[in-house]
Coordinates of C-alpha atoms in Angstrom, one line a residue:
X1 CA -40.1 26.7 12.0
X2 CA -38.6 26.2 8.6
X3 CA -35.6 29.2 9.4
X4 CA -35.0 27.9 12.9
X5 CA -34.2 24.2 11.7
X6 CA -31.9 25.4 9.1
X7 CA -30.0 28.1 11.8
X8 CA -29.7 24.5 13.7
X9 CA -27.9 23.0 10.9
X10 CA -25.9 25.3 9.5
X11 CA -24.6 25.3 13.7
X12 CA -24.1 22.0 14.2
X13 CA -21.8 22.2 10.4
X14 CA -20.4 24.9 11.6
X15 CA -19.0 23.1 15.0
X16 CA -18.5 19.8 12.8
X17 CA -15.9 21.2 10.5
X18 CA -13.4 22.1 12.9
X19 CA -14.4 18.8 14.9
X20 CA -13.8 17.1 11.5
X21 CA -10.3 18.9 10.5
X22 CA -8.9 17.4 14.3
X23 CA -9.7 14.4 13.0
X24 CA -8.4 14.4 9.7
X25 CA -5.1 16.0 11.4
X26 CA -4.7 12.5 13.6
X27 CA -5.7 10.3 10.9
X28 CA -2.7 11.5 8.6
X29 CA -0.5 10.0 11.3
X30 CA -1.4 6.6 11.0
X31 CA -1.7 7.1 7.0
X32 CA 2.3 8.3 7.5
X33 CA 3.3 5.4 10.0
X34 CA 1.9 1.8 7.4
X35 CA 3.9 3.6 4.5
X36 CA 6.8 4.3 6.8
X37 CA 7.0 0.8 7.6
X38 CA 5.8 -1.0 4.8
X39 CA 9.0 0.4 2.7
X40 CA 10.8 -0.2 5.6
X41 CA 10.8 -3.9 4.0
X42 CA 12.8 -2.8 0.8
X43 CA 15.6 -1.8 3.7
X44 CA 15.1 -4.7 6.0
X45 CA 15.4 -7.9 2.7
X46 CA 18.5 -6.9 1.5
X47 CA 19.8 -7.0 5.2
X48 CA 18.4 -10.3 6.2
X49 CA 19.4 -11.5 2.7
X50 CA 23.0 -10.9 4.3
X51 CA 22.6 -11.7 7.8
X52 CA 21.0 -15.4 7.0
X53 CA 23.1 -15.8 3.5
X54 CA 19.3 -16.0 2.0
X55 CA 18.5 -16.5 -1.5
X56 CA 16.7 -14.5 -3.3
X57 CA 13.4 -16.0 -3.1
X58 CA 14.1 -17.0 0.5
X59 CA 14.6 -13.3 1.7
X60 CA 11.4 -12.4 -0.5
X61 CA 10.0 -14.6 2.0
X62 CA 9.8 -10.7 4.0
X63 CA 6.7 -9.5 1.2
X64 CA 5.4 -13.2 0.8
X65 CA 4.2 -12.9 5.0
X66 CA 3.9 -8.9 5.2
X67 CA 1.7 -9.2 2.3
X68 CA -0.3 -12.3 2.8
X69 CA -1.4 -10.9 6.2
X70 CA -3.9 -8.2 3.8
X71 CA -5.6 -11.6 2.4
X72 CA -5.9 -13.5 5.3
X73 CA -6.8 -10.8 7.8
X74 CA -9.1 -8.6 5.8
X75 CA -11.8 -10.1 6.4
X76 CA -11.3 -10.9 9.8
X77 CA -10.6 -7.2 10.6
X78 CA -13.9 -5.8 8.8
X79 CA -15.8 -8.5 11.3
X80 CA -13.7 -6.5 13.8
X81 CA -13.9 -2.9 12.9
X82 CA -17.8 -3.4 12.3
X83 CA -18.4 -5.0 15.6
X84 CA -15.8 -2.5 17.6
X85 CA -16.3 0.6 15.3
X86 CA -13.9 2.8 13.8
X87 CA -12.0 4.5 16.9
X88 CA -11.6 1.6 18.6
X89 CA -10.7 -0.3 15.6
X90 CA -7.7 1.7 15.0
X91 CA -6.6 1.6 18.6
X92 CA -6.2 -2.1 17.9
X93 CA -4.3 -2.1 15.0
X94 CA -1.9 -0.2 16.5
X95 CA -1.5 -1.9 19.2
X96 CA -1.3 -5.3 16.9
X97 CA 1.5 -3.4 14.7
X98 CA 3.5 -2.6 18.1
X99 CA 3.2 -6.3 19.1
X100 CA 4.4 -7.2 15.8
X101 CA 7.3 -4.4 15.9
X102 CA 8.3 -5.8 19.6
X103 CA 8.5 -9.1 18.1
X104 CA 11.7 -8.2 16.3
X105 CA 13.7 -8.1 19.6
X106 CA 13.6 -12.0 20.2
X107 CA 13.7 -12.5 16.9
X108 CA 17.0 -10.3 16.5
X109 CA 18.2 -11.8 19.8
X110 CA 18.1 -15.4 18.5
X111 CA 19.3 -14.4 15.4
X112 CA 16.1 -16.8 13.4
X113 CA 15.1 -16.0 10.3
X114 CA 11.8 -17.7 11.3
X115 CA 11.0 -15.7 13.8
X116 CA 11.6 -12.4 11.7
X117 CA 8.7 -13.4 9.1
X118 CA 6.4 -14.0 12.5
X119 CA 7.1 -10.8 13.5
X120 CA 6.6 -9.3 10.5
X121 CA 3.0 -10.9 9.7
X122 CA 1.6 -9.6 13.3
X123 CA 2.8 -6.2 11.8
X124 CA 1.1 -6.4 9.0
X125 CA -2.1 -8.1 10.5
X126 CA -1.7 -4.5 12.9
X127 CA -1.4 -2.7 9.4
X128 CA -4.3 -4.5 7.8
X129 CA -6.7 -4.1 10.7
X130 CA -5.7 -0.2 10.0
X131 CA -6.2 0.3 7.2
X132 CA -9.9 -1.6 7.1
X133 CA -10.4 0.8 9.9
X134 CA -8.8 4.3 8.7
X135 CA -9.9 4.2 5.0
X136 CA -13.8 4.0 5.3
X137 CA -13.3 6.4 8.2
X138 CA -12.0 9.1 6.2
X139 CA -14.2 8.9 3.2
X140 CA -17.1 9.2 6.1
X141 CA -15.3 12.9 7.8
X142 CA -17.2 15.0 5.9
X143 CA -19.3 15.3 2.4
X144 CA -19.4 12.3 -0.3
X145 CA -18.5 14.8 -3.0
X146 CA -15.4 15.7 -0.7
X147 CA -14.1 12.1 -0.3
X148 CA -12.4 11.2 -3.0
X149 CA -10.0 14.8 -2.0
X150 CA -9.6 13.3 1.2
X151 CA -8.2 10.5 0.7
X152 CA -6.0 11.9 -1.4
X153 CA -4.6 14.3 0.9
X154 CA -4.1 11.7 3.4
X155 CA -2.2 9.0 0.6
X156 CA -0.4 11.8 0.1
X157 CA 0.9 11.6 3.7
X158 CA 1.0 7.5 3.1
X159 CA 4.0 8.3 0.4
X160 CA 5.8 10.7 2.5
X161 CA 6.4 7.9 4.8
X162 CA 7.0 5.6 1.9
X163 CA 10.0 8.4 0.9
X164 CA 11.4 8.8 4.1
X165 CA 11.7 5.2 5.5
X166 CA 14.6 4.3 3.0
X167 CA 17.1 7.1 4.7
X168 CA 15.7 6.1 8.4
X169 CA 16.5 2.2 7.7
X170 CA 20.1 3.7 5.8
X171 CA 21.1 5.5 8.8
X172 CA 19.9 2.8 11.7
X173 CA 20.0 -0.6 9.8
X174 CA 22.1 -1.1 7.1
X175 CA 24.9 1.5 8.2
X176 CA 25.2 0.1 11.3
X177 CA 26.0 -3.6 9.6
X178 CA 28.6 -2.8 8.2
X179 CA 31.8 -4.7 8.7
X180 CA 29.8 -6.4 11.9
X181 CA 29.7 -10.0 12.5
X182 CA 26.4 -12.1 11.8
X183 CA 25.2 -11.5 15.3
X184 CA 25.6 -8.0 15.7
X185 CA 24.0 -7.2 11.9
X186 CA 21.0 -9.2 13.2
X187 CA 20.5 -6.8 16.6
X188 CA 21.2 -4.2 14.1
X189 CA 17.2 -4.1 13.6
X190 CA 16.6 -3.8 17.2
X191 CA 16.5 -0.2 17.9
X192 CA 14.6 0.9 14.8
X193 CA 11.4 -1.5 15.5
X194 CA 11.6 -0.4 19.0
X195 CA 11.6 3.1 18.0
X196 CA 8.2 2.2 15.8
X197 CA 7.0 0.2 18.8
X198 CA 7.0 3.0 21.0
X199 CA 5.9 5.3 18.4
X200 CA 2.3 2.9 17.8
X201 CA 1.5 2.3 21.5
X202 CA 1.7 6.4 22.2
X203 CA -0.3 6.8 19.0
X204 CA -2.6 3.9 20.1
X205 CA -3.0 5.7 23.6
X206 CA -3.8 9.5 21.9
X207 CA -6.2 7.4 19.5
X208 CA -8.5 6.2 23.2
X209 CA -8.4 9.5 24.9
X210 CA -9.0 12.0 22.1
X211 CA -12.6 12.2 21.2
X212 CA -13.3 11.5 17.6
X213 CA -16.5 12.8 15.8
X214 CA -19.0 9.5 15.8
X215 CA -19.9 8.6 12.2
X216 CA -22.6 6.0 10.9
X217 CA -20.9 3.4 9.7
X218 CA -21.2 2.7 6.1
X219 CA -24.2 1.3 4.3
X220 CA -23.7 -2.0 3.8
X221 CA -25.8 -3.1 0.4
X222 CA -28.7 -5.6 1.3
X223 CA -27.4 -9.1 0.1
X224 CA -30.8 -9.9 -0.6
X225 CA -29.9 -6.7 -3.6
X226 CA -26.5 -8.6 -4.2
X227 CA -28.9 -11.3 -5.3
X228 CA -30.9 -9.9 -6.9
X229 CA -28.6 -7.8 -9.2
X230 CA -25.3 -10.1 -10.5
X231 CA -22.7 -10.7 -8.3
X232 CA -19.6 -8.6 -8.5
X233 CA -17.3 -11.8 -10.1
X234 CA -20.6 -11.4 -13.1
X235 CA -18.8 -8.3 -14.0
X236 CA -15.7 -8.6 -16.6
X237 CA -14.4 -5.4 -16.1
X238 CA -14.3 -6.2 -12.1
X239 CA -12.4 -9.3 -12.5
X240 CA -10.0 -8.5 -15.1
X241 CA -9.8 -5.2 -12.3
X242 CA -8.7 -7.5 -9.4
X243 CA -6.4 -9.2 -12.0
X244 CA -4.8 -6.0 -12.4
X245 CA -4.6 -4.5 -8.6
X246 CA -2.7 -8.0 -8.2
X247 CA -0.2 -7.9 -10.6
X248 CA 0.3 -4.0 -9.8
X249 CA 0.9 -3.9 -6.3
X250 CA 3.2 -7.5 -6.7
X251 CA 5.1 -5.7 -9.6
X252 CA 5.5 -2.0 -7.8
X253 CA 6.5 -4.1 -4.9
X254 CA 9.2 -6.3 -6.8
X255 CA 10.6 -3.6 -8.1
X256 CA 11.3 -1.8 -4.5
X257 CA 12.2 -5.1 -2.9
X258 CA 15.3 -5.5 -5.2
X259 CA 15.9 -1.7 -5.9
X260 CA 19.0 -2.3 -3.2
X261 CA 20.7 -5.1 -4.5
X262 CA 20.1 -4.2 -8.2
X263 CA 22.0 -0.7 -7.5
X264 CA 24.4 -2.6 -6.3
X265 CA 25.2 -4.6 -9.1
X266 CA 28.4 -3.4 -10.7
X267 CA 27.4 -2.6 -13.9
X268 CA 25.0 -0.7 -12.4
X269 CA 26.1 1.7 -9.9
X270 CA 27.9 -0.9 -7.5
X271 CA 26.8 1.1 -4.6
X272 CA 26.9 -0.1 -0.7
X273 CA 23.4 -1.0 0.6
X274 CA 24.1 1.8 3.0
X275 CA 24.3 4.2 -0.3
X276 CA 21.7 2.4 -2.5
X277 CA 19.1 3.0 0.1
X278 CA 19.2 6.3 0.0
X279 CA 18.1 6.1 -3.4
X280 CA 15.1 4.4 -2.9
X281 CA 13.8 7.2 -2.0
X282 CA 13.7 8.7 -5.4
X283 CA 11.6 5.6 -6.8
X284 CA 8.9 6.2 -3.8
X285 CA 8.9 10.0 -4.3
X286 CA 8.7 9.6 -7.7
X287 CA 4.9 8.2 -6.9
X288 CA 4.2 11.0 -4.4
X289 CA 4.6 13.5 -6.9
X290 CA 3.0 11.6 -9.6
X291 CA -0.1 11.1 -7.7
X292 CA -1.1 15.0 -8.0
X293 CA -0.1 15.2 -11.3
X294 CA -2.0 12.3 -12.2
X295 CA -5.0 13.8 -10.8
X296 CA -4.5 16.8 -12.3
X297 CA -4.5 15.2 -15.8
X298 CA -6.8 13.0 -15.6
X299 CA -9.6 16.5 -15.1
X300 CA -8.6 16.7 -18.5
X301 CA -7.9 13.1 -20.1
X302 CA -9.9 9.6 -19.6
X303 CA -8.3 7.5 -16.9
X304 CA -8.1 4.5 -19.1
X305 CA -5.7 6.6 -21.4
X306 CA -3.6 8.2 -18.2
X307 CA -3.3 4.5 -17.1
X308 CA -2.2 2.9 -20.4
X309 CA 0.2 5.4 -20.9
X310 CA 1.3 5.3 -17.5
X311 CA 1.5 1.3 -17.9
X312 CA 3.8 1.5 -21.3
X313 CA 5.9 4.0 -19.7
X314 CA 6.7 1.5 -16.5
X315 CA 7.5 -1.1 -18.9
X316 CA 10.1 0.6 -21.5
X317 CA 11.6 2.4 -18.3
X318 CA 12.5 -1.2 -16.9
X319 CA 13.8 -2.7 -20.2
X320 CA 15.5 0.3 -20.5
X321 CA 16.9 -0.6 -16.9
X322 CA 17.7 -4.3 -18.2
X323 CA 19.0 -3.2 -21.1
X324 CA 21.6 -0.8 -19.9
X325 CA 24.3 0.2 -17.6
X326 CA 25.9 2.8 -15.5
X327 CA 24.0 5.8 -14.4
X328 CA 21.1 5.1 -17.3
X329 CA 20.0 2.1 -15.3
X330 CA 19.7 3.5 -12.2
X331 CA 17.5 6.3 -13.3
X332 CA 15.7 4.5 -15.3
X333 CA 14.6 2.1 -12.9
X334 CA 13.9 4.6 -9.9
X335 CA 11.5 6.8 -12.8
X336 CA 9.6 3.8 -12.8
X337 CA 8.3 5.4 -9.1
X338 CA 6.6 8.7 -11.1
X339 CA 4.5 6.6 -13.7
X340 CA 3.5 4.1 -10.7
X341 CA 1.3 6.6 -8.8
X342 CA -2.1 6.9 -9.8
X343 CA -2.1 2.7 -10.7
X344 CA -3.7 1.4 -8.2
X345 CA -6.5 4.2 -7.3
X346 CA -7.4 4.6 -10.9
X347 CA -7.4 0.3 -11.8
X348 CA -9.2 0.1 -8.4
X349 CA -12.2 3.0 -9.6
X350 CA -12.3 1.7 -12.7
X351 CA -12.8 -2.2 -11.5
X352 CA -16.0 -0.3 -9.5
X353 CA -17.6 1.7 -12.1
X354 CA -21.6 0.7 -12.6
X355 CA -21.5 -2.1 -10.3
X356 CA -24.1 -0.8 -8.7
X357 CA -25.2 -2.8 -5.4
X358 CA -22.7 -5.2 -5.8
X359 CA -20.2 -2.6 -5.1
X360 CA -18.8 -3.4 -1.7
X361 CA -18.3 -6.9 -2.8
X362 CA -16.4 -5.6 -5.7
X363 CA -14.6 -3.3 -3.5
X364 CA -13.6 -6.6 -1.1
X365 CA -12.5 -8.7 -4.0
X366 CA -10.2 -5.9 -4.6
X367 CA -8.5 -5.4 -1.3
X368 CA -8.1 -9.4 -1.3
X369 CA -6.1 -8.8 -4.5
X370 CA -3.5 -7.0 -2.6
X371 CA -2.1 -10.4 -2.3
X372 CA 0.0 -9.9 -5.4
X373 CA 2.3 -7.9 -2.8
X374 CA 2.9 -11.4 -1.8
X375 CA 3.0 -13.3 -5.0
X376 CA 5.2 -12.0 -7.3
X377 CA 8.0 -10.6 -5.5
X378 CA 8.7 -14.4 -4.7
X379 CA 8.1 -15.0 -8.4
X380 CA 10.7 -12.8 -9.1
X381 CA 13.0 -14.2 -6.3
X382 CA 12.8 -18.1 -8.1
X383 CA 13.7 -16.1 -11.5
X384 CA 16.6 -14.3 -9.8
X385 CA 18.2 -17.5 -8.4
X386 CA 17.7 -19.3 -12.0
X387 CA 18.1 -16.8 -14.5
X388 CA 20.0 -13.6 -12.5
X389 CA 19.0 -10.4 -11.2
X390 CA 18.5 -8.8 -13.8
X391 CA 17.0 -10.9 -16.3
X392 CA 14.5 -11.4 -13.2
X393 CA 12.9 -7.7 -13.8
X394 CA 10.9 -9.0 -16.7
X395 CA 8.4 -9.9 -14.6
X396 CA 7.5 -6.3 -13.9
X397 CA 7.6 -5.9 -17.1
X398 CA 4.7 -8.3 -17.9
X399 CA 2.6 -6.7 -14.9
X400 CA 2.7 -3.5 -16.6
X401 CA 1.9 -5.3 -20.0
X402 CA -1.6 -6.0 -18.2
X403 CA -2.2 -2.9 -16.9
X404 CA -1.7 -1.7 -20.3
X405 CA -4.0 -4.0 -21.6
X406 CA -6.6 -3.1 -18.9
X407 CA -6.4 0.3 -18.9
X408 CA -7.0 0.6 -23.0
X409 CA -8.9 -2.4 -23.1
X410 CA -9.9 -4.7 -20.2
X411 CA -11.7 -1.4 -18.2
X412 CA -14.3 -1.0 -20.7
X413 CA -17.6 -1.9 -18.9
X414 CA -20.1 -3.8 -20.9
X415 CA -22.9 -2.5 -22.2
X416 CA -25.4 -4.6 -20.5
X417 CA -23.6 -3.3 -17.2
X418 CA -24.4 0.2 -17.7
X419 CA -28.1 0.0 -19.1
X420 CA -28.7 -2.7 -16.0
X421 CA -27.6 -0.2 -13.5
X422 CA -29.0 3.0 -15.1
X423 CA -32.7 1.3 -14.8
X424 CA -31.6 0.3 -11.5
X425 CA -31.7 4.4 -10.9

């Protein structure tokens, strides 16, 4: 009886892992396609900037409603994606991020600035709804002891869009601007969201005919246990955690929104948007290759300690950048990239650690924090229109400060935490 049930199991793994691997294989795609066009935005502000004669914190405007979708929708799409479940949850985020995509054609037609920022929050509402979907999905294809691997194979595929969107937007946005009149420079976004549009509704239609593997969804904790315990916000390492996936994500974003315009500065490199694109690339590679080598060190040294370090080295590389000219600038501030990419995965499992059954509350006060995407590009936008471009980058510099701060400091969890939650075992 015994041997039979366990030939039965080791079957059903054995047709699960090939079942799983499928799955895995689409799921990369829609990791690939929200990088792709979220750096797409670093392309599409300094263009608009142009088009509409923007200021700078008017044409930051472009992360203020891309990145305010993930706090107002978040919730909304776990309501979703819980009621709908995971398949069909990612069909409709697709087809939300096409709508939003297909919005650019009026918008580009009547040449409205307005309308741009509508289109691009229905994108990222699509985005958002993905990635509430797509992320719990892959952490469920397969083993727990496995996830963590997983999800860092498919990231892996989420920079590799984030490196090649800079050249794609080069080539069909700001190339084609050049010399144009207003008009023509505003259609010029036209063909590239209707490239992605098409892209998302074919992915959205493979995503409802192939058969994914049915998963349980995820244990939610009791809130009655939530209760019981202390509530994720009781937690100072938590909160000073959120703090810090805020200011990262608005200061890695920052820096990419303005990476055009501040290469083109003469004392800088005084390169064409065209040209300065191109480079961009180098400051979101920089984080693809980071992220390996980041998890190979940190087998060996505390994360804490790889995220200080990796915190101090964001911040000199930028007043380096402030502080300098010529090709020592430029470098300087694309190497920011490499020391960004294991930021927010390691303040994000840190903010977690011992929370114990207020850990999916933690985990949503986190992705709520996201809203520094939002926040602090505009910050920097007001500073840049006062004080100057450059002087503006000390912003950045201060978000890194914190991270410092958290990761040698602010991460540590309190003692009370850990016995609580050890008796809890």
């Amino acid at each position: 009886m015994t041997a039979s049930k366990s030939s039965t199991n080791q079957t059903a793994v054995g047709q699960s892992q090939p079942q799983y691997l499928f799955a895995l294989t689409s799921l990369t795609t829609l990791f690939f396609m929200w990088g792709f066009i979220t750096c797409l935005n670093d392309i599409l502000i300094p263009h608009l900037k142009a088009v509409f004669s923007l200021s700078y914190a008017q044409a930051m405007l472009i992360q203020f409603c891309f990145f305010g979708a993930y706090f107002l929708v978040s919730v909304p799409a776990g309501v979703l994606v819980k009621r709908l479940g995971y398949q069909k949850g990612i069909v409709v985020g697709l087809l939300t991020a096409a709508l939003g995509c297909a919005l650019f054609y009026p918008a580009a037609a009547y040449a409205t600035y307005g309308l741009f920022l509508g289109a691009l929050f229905v994108l990222a509402s699509g985005i958002t709804v993905l990635q509430v979907a797509a992320n719990p999905y892959v952490t469920a294809l397969g083993p727990v002891e496995t996830a963590s691997s997983r999800l860092t194979l498919t990231q892996a595929f989420n920079s590799l869009g984030t490196t090649l969107a800079p050249s794609f937007g080069a080539l069909l946005i700001l190339s084609v601007a050049v010399g144009a009149s207003a008009e023509a420079e505003a259609e010029a976004v036209k063909l590239p969201y209707l490239l992605l549009c098409g892209m998302l509704i074919v992915l959205a239609v493979v995503f409802s005919l192939i058969k994914l593997p049915h998963v349980n969804e995820h244990e939610q904790q009791d809130d009655a246990a939530v209760i019981e315990g202390k509530s994720a916000l009781s937690h100072r390492h938590l909160v000073l955690g959120a703090i810090g996936i805020f200011v990262y994500v608005g200061g890695e974003v920052a820096i990419g929104s303005f990476l055009v315009n501040f290469l083109g500065q003469a004392h800088v490199a005084g390169l064409e948007e065209a040209d300065a694109a191109h480079y961009i690339a180098f400051y979101w590679g920089g984080a693809m290759v980071g992220r390996f080598i980041g998890a190979a060190v940190m087998q060996k040294v505390a994360a804490g300690k790889v995220l200080g370090f990796n915190a101090l080295m964001a911040a000199l590389l930028v007043v380096v950048a402030m502080m300098s000219e010529g090709a020592v600038a430029m470098w300087a501030i694309l190497a920011v990239g490499l020391f960004n990419s294991i930021m927010f995965p390691t303040i994000f499992s840190l903010a977690l650690k011992n929370l114990g059954p207020a850990t999916a509350q933690g985990s949503g006060i986190l992705c709520l924090a996201i809203v520094g995407g939002a926040i602090v590009p505009l910050l920097q936008g007001v500073v840049a229109d006062v004080a100057g471009l450059t002087i503006s980058f000390v912003l950045p510099v201060l978000c890194y400060a914190y991270i410092l701060f958290y990761g040698l400091k602010g991460s540590s969890v309190a003692a009370d935490n850990v016995a609580e939650n050890v008796v809890a075992r």
